[in-house]
GROMACS .gro file of C-alpha atoms in nm:
model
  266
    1UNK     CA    1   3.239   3.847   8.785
    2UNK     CA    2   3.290   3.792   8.423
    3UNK     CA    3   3.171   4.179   8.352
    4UNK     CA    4   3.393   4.234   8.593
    5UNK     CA    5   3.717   4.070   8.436
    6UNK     CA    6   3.610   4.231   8.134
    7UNK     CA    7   3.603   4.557   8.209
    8UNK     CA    8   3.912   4.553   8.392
    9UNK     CA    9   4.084   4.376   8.065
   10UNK     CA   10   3.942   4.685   7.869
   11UNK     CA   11   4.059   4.953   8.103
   12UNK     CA   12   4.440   4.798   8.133
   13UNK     CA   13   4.481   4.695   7.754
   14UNK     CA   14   4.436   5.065   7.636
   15UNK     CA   15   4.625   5.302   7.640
   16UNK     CA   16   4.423   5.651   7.699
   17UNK     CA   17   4.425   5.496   8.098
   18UNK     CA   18   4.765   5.480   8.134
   19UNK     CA   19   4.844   5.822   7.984
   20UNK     CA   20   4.604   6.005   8.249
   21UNK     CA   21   4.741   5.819   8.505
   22UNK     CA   22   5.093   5.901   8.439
   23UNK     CA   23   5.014   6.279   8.368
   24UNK     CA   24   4.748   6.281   8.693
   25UNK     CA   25   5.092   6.185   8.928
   26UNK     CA   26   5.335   6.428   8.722
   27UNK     CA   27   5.142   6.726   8.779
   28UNK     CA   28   4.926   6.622   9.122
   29UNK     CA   29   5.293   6.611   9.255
   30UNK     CA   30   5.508   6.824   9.078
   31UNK     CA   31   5.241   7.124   9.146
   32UNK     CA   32   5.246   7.003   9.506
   33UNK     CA   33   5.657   7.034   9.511
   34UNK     CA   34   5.633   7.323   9.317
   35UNK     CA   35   5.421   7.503   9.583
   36UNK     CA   36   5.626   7.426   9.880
   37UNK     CA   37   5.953   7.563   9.722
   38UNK     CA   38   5.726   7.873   9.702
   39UNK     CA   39   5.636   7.839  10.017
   40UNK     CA   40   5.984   7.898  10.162
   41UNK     CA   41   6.060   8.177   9.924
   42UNK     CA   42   5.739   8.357  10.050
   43UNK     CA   43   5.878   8.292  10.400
   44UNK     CA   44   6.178   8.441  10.334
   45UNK     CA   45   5.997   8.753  10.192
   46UNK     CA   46   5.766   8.796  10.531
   47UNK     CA   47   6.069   8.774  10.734
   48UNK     CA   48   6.216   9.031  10.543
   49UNK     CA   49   5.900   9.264  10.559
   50UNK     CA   50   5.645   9.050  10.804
   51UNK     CA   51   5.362   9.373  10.659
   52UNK     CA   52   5.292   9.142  10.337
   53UNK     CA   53   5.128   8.907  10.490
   54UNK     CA   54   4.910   8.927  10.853
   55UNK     CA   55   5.060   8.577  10.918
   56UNK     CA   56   5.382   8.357  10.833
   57UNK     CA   57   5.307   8.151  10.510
   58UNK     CA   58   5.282   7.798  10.681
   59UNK     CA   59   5.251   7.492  10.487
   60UNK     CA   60   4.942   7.263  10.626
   61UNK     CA   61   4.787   6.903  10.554
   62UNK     CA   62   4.536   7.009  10.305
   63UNK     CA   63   4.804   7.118  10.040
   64UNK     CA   64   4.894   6.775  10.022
   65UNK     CA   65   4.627   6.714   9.754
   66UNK     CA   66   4.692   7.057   9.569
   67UNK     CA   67   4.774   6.923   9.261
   68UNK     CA   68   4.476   6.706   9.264
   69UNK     CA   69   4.215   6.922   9.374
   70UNK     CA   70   4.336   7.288   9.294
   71UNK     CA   71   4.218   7.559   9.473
   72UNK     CA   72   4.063   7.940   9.404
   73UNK     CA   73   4.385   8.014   9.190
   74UNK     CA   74   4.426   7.716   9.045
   75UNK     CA   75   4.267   7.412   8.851
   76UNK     CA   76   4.246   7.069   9.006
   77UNK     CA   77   4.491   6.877   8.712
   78UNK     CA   78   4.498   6.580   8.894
   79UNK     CA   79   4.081   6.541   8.918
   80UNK     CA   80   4.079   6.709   8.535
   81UNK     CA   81   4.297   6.431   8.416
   82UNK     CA   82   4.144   6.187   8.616
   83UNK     CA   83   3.766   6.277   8.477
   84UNK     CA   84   3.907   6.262   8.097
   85UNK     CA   85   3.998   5.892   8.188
   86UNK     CA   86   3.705   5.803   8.321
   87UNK     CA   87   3.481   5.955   8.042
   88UNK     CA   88   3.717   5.810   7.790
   89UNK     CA   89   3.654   5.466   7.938
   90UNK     CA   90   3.304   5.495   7.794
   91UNK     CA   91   3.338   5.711   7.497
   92UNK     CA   92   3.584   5.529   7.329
   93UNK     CA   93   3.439   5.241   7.344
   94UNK     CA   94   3.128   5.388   7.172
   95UNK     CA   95   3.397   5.491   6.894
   96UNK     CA   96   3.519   5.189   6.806
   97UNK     CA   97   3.174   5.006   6.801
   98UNK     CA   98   3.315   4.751   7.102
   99UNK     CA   99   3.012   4.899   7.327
  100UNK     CA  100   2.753   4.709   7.096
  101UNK     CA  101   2.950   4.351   7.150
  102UNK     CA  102   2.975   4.474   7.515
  103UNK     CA  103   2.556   4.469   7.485
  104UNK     CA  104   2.553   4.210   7.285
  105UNK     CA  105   2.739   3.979   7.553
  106UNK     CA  106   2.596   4.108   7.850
  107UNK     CA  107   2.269   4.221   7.786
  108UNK     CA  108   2.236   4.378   8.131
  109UNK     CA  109   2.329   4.728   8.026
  110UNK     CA  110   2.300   4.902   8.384
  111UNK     CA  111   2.536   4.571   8.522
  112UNK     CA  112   2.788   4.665   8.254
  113UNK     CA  113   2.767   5.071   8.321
  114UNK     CA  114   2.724   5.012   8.711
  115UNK     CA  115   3.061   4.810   8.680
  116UNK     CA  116   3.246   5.025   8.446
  117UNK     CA  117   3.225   5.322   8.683
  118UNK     CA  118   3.233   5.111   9.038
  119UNK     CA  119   3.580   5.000   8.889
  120UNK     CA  120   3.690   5.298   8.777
  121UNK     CA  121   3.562   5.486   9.106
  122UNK     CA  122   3.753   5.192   9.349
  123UNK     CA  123   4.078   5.270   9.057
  124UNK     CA  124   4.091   5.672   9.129
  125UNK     CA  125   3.991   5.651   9.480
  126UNK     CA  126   4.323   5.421   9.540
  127UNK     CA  127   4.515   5.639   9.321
  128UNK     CA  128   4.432   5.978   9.447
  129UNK     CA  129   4.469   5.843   9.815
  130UNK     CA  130   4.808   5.750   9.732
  131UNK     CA  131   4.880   6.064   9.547
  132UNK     CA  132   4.760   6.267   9.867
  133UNK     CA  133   4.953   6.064  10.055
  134UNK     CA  134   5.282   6.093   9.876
  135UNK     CA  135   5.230   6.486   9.817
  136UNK     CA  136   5.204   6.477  10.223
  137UNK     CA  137   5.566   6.359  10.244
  138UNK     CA  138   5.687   6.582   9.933
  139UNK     CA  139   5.582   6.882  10.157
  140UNK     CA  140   5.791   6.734  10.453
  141UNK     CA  141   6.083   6.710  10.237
  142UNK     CA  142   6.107   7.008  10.013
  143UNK     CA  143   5.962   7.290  10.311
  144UNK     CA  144   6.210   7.407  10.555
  145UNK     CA  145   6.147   7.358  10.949
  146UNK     CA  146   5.984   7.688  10.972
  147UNK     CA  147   5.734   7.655  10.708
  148UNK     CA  148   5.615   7.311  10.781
  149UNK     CA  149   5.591   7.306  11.130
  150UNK     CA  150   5.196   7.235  11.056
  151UNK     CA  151   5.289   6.889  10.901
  152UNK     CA  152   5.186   6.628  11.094
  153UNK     CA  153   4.940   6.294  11.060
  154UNK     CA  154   4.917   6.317  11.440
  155UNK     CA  155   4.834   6.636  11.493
  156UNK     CA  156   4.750   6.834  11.216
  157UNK     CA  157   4.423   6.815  11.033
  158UNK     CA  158   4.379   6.442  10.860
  159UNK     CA  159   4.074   6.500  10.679
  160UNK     CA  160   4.215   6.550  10.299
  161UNK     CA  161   4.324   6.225  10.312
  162UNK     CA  162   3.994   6.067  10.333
  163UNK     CA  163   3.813   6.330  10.161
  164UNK     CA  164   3.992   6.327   9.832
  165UNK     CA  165   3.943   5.960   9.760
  166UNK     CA  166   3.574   5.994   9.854
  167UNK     CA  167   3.582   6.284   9.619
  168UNK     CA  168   3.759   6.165   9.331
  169UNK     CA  169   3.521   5.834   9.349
  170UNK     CA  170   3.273   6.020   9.320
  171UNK     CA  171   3.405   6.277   8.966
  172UNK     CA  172   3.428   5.894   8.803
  173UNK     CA  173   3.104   5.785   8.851
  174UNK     CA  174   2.999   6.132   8.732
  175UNK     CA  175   3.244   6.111   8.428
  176UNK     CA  176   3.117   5.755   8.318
  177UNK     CA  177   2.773   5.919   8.350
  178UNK     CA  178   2.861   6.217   8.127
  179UNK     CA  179   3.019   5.961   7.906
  180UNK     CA  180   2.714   5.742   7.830
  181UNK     CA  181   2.563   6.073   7.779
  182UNK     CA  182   2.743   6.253   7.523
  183UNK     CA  183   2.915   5.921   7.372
  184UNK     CA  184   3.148   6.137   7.222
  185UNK     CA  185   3.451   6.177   7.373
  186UNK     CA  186   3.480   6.590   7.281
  187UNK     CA  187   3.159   6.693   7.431
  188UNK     CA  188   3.219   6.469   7.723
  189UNK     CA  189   3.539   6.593   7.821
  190UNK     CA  190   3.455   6.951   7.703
  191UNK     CA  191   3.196   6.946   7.929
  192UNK     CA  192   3.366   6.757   8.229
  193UNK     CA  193   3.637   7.043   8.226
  194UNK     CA  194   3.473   7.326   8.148
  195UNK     CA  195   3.175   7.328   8.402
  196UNK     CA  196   3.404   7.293   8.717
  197UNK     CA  197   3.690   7.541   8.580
  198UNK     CA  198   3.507   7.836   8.365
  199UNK     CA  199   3.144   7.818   8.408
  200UNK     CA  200   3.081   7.821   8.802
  201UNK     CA  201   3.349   8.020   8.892
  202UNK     CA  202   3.226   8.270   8.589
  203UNK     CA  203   2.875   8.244   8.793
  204UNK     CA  204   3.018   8.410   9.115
  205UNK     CA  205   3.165   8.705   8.900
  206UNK     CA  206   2.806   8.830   8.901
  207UNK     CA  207   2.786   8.994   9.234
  208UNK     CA  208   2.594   8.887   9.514
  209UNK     CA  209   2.346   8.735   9.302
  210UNK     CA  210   2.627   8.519   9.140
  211UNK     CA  211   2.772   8.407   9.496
  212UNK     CA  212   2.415   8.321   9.602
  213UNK     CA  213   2.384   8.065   9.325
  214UNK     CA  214   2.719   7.957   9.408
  215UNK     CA  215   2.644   7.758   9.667
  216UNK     CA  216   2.384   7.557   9.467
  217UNK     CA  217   2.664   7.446   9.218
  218UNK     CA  218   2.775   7.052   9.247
  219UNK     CA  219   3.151   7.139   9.237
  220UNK     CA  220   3.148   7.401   9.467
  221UNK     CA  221   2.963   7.204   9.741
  222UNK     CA  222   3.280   6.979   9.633
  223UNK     CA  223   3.522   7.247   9.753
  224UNK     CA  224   3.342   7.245  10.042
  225UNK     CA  225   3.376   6.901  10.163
  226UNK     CA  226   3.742   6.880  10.070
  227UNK     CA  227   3.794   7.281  10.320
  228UNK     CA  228   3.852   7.410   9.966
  229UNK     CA  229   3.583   7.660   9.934
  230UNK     CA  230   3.531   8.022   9.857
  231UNK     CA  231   3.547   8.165  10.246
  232UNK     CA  232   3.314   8.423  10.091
  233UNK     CA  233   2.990   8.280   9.988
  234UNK     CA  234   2.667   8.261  10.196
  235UNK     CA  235   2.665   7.880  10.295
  236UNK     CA  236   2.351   7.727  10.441
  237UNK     CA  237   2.476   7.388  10.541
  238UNK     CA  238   2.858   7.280  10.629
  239UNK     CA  239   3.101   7.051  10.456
  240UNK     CA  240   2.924   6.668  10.506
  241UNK     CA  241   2.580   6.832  10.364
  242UNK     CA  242   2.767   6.953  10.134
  243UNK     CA  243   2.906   6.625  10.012
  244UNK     CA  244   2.557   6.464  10.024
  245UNK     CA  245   2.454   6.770   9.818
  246UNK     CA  246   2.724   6.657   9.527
  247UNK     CA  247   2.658   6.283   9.565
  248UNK     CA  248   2.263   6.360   9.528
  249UNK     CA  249   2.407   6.567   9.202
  250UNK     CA  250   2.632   6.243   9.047
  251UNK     CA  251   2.368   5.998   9.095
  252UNK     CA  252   2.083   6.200   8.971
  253UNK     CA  253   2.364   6.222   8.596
  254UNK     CA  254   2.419   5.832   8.670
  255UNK     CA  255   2.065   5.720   8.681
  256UNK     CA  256   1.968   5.968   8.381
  257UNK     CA  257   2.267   5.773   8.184
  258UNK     CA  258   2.162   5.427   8.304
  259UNK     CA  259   1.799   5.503   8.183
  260UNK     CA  260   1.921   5.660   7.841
  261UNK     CA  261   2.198   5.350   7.776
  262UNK     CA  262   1.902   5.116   7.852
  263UNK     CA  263   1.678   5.342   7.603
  264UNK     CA  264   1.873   5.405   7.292
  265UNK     CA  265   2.058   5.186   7.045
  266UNK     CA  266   2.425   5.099   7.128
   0.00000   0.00000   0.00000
């Protein structure tokens, strides 16, 4: 319990948290606002000329967590900002030199890295639940009748609001594992944003060769949990192997950072 209080003390008495939080809600929301206003424009276009489109634009549950988890066209800010946090949790701390009296008080280095990133999972998971939760009723408010007939926690499609939380849980144990890595807070987050947003969606520009390593990648199995993927790849399993698939991926990075922490010098 006391590695508990401790890291919790660390994460709310600085201040790199509390930024990403604040800019994870601005633009998880403000995207997800942004995108219903253009849903009713694009409405009013197809009504005009219904050959644009083969169907009405219609908002539905899973653009709820837009801002959060992005989609083909655009980045996930929300689970960007949220992975900087995370990684920053454990990077900065190697800046400073506090991760050596962390080891020095608790020599149990996989209790200490075990709770950093349990705390920080439980942290996002609450946050991007209520995030998904809150871009659910933006959509209700800013779409017109038309466009959000779809809308509904009774009958429409729940699953994004259980799936994100799982999800994001799941980029902050990865990011703490990254973290512990790198140790520095450049190459961490470099790497954190880069491999999800340039380098596998740079890997399906290569043809069919490229789209059949694709579905190999850790953050497109992601996309396919969440109903977020690429409609055009060759899949081989559906959306829960999928998750399993990206789970097996963060704790195979966790386990190689517990072993390195418990390796190297502090």
């Amino acid at each position: 319990m006391s590695v508990l209080a401790a890291e919790r003390i660390k994460l709310t008495s600085t201040r790199s948290p509390w930024w990403c939080t604040g800019l994870a809600i601005v633009f998880s929301l403000g995207i997800t606002a942004l995108f219903g206003l253009l849903l009713n424009v694009t409405m009013s276009a197809w009504k005009d000329d219904p050959s644009i489109a083969p169907e009405p634009p219609l908002a539905e549950n899973v653009l709820a967590a837009l801002g959060i988890t992005g989609a083909a066209f655009l980045p996930g800010f929300g689970y960007i900002l949220i992975m900087i946090m995370c990684a920053l949790a454990v990077t900065s701390e190697y800046r400073f030199g506090t991760m050596r009296a962390t080891f020095l008080a608790v020599p149990n280095r996989t209790a200490v890295l075990a709770t950093k990133a349990g705390l920080l999972a439980v942290g996002a998971a609450v946050l991007s639940a209520a995030l998904t939760f809150l871009g659910f009723l933006i959509l209700k408010v800013v779409t017109t009748d038309e466009v959000g007939v779809n809308l509904s926690l009774t009958d429409g499609d729940t699953k994004i609001f259980y799936a994100v939380p799982i999800f994001i849980a799941l980029v902050a144990v990865l990011s703490v594992g990254v973290g512990a890595l790198i140790r520095q807070s450049a190459g961490a987050i470099s790497l954190l944003i880069v491999w999800p947003v340039l380098i596998e969606p740079i890997i399906g520009a290569f043809g069919k060769y490229g789209r059949n390593i694709q579905v190999f990648l850790p953050f497109q199995n992601a996309n396919r949990f969440l109903g977020m993927e690429d409609p055009g790849l060759p899949w081989h399993w559906g959306a829960w192997p999928a998750l399993l698939y990206f789970t097996a991926f963060v704790a195979i990075v966790f386990t190689a950072a517990v072993v390195v922490v418990n390796r190297r010098d502090a």
